[in-house]
PDB file of N, CA and C in Angstrom:
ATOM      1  N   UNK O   1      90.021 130.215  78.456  1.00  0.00           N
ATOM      2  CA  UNK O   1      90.791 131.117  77.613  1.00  0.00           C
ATOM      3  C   UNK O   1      91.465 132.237  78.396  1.00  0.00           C
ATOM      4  N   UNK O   2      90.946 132.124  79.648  1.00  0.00           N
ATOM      5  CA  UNK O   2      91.555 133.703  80.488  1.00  0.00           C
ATOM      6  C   UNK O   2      92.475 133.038  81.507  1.00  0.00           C
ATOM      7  N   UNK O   3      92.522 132.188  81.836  1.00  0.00           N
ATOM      8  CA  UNK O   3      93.284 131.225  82.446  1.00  0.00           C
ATOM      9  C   UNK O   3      94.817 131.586  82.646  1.00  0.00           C
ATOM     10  N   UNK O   4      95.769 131.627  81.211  1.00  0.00           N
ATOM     11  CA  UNK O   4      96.692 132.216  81.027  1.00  0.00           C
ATOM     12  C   UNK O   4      97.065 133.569  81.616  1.00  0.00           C
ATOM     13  N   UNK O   5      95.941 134.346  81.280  1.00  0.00           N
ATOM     14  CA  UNK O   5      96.156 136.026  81.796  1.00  0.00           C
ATOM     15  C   UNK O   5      96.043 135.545  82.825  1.00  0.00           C
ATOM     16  N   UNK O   6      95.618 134.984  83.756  1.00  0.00           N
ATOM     17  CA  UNK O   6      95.377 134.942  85.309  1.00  0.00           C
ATOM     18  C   UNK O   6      96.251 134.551  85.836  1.00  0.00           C
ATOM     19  N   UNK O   7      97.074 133.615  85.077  1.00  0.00           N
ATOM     20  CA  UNK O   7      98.319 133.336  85.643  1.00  0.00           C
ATOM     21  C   UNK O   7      99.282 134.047  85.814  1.00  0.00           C
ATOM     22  N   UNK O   8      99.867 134.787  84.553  1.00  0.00           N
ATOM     23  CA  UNK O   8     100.752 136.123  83.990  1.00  0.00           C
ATOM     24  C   UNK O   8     100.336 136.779  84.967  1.00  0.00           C
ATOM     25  N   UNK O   9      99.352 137.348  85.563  1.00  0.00           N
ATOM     26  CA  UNK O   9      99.091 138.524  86.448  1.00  0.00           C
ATOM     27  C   UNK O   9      99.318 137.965  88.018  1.00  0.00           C
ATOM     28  N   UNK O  10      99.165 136.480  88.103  1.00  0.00           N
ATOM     29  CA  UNK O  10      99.452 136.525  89.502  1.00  0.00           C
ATOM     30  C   UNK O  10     100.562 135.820  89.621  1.00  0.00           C
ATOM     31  N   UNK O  11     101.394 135.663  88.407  1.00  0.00           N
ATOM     32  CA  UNK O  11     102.557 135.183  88.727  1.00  0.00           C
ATOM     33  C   UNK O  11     102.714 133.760  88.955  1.00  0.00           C
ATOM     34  N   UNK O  12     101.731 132.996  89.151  1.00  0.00           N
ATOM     35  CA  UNK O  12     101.764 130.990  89.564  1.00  0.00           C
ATOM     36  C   UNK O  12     101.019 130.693  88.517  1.00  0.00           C
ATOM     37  N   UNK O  13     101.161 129.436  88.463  1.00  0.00           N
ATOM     38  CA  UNK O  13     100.109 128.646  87.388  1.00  0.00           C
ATOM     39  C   UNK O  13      99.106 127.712  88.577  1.00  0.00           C
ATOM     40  N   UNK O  14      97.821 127.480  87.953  1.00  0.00           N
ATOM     41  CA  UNK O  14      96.966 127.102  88.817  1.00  0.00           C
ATOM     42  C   UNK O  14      96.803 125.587  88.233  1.00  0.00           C
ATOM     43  N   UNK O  15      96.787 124.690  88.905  1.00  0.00           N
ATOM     44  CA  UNK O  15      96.407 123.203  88.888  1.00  0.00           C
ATOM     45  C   UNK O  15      94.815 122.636  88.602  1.00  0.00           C
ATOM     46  N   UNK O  16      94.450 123.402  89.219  1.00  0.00           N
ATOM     47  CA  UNK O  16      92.912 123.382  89.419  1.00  0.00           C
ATOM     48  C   UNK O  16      92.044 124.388  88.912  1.00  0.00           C
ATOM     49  N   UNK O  17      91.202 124.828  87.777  1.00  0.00           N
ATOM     50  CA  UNK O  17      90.563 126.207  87.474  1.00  0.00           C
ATOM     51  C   UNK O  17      89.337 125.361  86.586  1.00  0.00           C
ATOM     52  N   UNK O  18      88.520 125.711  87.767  1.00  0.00           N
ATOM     53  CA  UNK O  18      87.331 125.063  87.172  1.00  0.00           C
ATOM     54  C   UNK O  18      86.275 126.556  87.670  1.00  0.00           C
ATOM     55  N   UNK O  19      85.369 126.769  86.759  1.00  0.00           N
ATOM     56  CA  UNK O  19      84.061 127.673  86.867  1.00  0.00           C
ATOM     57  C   UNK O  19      83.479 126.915  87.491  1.00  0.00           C
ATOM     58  N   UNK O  20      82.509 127.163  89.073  1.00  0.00           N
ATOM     59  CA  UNK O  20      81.475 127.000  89.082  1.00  0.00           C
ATOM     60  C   UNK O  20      80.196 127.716  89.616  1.00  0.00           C
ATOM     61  N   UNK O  21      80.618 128.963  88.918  1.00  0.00           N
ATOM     62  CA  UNK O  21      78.705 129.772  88.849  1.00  0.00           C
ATOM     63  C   UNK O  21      79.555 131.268  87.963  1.00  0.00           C
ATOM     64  N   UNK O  22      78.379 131.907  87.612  1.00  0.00           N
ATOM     65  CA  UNK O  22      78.953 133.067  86.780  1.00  0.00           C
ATOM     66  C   UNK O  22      77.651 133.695  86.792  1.00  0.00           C
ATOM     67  N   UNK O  23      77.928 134.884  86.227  1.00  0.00           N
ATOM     68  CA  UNK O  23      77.106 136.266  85.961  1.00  0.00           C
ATOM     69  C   UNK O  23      77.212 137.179  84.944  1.00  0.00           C
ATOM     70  N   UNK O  24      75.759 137.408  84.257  1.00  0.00           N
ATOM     71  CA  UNK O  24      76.318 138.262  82.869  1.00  0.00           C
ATOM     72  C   UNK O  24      75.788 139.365  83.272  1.00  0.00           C
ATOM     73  N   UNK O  25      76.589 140.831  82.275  1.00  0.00           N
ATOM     74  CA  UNK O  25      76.186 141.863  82.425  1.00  0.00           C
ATOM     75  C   UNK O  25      76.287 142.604  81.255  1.00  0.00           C
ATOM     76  N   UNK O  26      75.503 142.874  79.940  1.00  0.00           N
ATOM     77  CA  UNK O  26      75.422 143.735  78.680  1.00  0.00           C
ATOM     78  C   UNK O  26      75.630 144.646  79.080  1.00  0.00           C
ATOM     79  N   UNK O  27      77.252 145.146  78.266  1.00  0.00           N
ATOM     80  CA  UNK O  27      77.198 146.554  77.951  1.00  0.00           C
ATOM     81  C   UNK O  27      77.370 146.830  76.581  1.00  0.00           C
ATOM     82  N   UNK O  28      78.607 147.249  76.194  1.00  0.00           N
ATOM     83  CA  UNK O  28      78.957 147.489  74.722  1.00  0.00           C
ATOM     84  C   UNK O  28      79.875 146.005  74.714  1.00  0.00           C
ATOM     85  N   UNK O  29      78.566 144.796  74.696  1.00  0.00           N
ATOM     86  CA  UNK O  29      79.877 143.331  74.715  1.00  0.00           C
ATOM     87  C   UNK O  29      79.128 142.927  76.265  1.00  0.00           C
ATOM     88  N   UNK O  30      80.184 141.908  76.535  1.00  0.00           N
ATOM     89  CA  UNK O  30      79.174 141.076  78.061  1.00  0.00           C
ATOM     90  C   UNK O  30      80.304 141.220  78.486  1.00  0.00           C
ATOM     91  N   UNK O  31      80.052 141.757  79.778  1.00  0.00           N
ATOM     92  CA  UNK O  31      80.885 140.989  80.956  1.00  0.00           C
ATOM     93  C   UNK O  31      80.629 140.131  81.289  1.00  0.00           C
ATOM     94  N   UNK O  32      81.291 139.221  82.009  1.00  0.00           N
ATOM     95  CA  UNK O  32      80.963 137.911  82.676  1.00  0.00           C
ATOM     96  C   UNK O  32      82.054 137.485  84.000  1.00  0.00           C
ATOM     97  N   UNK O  33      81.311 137.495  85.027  1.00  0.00           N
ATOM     98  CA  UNK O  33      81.262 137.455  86.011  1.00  0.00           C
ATOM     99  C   UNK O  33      81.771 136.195  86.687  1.00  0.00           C
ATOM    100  N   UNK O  34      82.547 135.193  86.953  1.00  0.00           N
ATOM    101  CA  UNK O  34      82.987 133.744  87.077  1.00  0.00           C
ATOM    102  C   UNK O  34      83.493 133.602  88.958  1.00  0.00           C
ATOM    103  N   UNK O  35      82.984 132.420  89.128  1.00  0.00           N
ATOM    104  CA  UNK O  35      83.946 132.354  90.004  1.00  0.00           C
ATOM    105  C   UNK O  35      84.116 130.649  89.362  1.00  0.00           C
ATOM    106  N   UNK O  36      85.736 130.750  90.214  1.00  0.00           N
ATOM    107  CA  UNK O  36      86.472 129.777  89.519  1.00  0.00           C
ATOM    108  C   UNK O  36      87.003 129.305  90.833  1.00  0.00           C
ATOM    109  N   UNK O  37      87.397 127.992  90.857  1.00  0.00           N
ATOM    110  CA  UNK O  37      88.142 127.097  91.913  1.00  0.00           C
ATOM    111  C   UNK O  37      89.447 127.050  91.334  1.00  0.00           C
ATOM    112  N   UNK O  38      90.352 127.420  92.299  1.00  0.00           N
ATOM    113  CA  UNK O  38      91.604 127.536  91.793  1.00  0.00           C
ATOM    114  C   UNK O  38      92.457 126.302  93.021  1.00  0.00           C
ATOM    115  N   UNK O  39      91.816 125.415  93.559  1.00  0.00           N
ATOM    116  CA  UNK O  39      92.484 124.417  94.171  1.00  0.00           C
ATOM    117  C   UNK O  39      92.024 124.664  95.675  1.00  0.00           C
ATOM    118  N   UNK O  40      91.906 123.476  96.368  1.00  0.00           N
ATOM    119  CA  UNK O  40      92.293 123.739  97.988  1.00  0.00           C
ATOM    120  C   UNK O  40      90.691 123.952  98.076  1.00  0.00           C
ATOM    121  N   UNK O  41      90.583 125.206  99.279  1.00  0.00           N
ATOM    122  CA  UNK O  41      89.538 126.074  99.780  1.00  0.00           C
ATOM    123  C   UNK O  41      89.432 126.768  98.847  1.00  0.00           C
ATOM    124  N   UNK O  42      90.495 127.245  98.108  1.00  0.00           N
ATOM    125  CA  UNK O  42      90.624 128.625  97.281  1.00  0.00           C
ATOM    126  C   UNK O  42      89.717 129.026  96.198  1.00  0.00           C
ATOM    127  N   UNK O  43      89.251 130.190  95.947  1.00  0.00           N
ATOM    128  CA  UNK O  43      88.458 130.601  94.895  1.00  0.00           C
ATOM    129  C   UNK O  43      88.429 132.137  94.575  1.00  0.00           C
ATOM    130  N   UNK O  44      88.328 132.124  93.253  1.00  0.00           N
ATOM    131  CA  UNK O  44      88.716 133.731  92.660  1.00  0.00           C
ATOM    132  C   UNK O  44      87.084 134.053  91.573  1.00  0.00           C
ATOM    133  N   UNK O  45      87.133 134.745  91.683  1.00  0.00           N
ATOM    134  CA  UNK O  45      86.250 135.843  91.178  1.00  0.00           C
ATOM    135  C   UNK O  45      87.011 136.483  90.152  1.00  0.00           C
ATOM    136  N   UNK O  46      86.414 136.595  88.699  1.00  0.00           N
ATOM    137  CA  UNK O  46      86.592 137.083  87.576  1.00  0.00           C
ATOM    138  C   UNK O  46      86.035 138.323  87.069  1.00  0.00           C
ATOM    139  N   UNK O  47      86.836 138.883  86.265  1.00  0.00           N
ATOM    140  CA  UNK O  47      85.346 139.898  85.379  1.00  0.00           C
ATOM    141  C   UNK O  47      86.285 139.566  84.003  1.00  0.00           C
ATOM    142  N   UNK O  48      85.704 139.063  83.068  1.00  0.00           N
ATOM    143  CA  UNK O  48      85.723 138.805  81.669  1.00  0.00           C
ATOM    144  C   UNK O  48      84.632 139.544  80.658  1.00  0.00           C
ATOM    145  N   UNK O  49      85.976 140.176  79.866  1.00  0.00           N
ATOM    146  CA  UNK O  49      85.142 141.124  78.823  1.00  0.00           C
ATOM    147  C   UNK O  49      84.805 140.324  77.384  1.00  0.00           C
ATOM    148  N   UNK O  50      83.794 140.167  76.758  1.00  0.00           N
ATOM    149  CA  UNK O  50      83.764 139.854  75.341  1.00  0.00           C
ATOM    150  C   UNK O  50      82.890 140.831  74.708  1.00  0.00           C
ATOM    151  N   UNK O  51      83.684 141.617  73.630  1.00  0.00           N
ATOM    152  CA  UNK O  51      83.960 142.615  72.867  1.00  0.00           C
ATOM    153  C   UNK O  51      82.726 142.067  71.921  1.00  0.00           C
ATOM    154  N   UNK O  52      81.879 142.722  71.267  1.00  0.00           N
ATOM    155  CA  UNK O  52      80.607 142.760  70.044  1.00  0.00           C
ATOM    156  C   UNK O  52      81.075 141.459  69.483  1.00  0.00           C
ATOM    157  N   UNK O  53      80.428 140.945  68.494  1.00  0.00           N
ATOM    158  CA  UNK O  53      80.838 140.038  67.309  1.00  0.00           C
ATOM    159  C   UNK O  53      82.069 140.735  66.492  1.00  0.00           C
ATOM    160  N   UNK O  54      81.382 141.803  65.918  1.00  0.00           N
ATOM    161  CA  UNK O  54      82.170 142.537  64.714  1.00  0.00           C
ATOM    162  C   UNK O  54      83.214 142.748  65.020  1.00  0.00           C
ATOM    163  N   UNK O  55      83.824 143.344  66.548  1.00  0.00           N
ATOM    164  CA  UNK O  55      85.214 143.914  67.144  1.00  0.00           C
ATOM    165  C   UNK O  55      86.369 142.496  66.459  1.00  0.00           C
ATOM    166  N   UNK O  56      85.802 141.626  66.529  1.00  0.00           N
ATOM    167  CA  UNK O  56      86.344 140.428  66.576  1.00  0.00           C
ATOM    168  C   UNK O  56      87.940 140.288  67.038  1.00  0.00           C
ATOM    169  N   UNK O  57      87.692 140.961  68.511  1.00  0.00           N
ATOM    170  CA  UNK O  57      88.438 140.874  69.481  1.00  0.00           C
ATOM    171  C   UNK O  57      88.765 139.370  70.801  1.00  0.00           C
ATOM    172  N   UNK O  58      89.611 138.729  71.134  1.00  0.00           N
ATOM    173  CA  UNK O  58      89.571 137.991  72.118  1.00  0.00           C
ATOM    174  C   UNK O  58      88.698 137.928  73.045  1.00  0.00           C
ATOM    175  N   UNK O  59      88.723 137.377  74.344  1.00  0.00           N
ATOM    176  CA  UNK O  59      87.988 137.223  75.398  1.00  0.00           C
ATOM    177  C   UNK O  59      89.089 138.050  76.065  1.00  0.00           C
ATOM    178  N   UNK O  60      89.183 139.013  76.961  1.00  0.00           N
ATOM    179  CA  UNK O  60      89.849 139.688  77.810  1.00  0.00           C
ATOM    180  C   UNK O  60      89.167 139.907  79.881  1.00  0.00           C
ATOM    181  N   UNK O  61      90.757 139.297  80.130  1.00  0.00           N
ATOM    182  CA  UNK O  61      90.811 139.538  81.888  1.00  0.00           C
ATOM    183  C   UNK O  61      91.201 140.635  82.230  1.00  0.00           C
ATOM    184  N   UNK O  62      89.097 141.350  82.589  1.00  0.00           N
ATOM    185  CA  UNK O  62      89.208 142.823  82.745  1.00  0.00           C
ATOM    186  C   UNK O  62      89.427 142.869  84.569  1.00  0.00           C
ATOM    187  N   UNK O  63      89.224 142.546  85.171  1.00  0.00           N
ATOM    188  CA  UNK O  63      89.805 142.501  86.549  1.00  0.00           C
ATOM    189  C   UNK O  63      89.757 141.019  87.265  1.00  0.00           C
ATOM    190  N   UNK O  64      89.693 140.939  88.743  1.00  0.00           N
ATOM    191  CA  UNK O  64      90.205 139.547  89.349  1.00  0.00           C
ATOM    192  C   UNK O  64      89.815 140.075  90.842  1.00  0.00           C
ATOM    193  N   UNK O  65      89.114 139.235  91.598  1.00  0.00           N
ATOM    194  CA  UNK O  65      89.369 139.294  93.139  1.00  0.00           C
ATOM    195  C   UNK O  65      89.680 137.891  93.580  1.00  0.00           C
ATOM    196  N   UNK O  66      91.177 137.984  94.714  1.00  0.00           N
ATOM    197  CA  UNK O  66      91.718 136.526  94.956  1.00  0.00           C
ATOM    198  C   UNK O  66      90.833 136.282  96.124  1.00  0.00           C
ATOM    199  N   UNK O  67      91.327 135.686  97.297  1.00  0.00           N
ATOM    200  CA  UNK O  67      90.658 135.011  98.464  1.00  0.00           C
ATOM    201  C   UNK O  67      89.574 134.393  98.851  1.00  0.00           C
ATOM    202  N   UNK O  68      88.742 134.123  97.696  1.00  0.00           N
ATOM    203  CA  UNK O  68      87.215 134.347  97.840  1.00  0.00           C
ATOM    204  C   UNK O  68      86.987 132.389  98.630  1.00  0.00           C
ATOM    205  N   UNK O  69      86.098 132.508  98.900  1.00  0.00           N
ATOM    206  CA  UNK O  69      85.825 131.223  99.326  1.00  0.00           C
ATOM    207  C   UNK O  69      84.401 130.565  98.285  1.00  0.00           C
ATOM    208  N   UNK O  70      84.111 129.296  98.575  1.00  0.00           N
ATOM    209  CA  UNK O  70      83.315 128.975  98.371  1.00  0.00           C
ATOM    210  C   UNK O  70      81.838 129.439  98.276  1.00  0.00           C
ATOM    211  N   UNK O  71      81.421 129.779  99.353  1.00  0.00           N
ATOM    212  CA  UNK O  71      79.686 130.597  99.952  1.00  0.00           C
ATOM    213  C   UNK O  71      79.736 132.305  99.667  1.00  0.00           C
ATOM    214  N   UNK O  72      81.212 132.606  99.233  1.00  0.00           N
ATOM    215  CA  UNK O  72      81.115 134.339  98.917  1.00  0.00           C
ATOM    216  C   UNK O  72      80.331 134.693  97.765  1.00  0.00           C
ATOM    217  N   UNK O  73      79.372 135.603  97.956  1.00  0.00           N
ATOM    218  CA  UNK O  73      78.238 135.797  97.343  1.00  0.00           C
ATOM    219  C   UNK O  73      79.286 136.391  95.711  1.00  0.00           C
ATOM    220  N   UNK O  74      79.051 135.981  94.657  1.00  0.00           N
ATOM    221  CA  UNK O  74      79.657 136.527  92.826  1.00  0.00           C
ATOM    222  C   UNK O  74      78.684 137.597  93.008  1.00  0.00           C
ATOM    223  N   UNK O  75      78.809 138.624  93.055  1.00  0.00           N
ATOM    224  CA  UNK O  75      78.959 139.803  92.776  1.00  0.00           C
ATOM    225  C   UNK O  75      79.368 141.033  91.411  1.00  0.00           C
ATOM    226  N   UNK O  76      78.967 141.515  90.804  1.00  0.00           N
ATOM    227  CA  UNK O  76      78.905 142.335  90.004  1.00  0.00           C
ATOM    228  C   UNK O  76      80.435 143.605  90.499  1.00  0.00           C
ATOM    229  N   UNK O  77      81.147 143.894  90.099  1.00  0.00           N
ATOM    230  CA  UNK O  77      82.865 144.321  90.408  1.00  0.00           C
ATOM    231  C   UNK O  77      83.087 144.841  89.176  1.00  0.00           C
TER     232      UNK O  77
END
């Protein structure tokens, strides 16, 4: 679902966007923490917000780190 925003923000569309590992973090709503394969070597690091039940707001792409590789430790950002 964040896929789109990720694109819009970096300007390309990605071929390849597969999750494989993530991290949650409760605040007011979860963050969630992704890293995603975006093709190649390449891999990006997410922070995805989901807002209470009640807000009944979208899933939102609250930030992004590009370059990441494979073995780069997902991290909390």
């Amino acid at each position: 679902k964040v896929k789109t925003q990720l694109e819009e923000k970096e300007g390309k569309t990605f071929d390849v966007f597969t999750a494989v590992e993530f991290k949650t973090q409760v605040v007011a709503g979860t963050n969630y923490f992704i890293k995603v394969h975006v093709g190649n070597d390449e891999f990006m690091h997410l922070r995805v917000f989901r807002s209470l039940p009640h807000e009944n707001k979208p899933l939102s792409l609250h930030s992004y780190q590009s370059s990441k590789t494979k073995h780069d430790e997902l991290a909390f950002f």
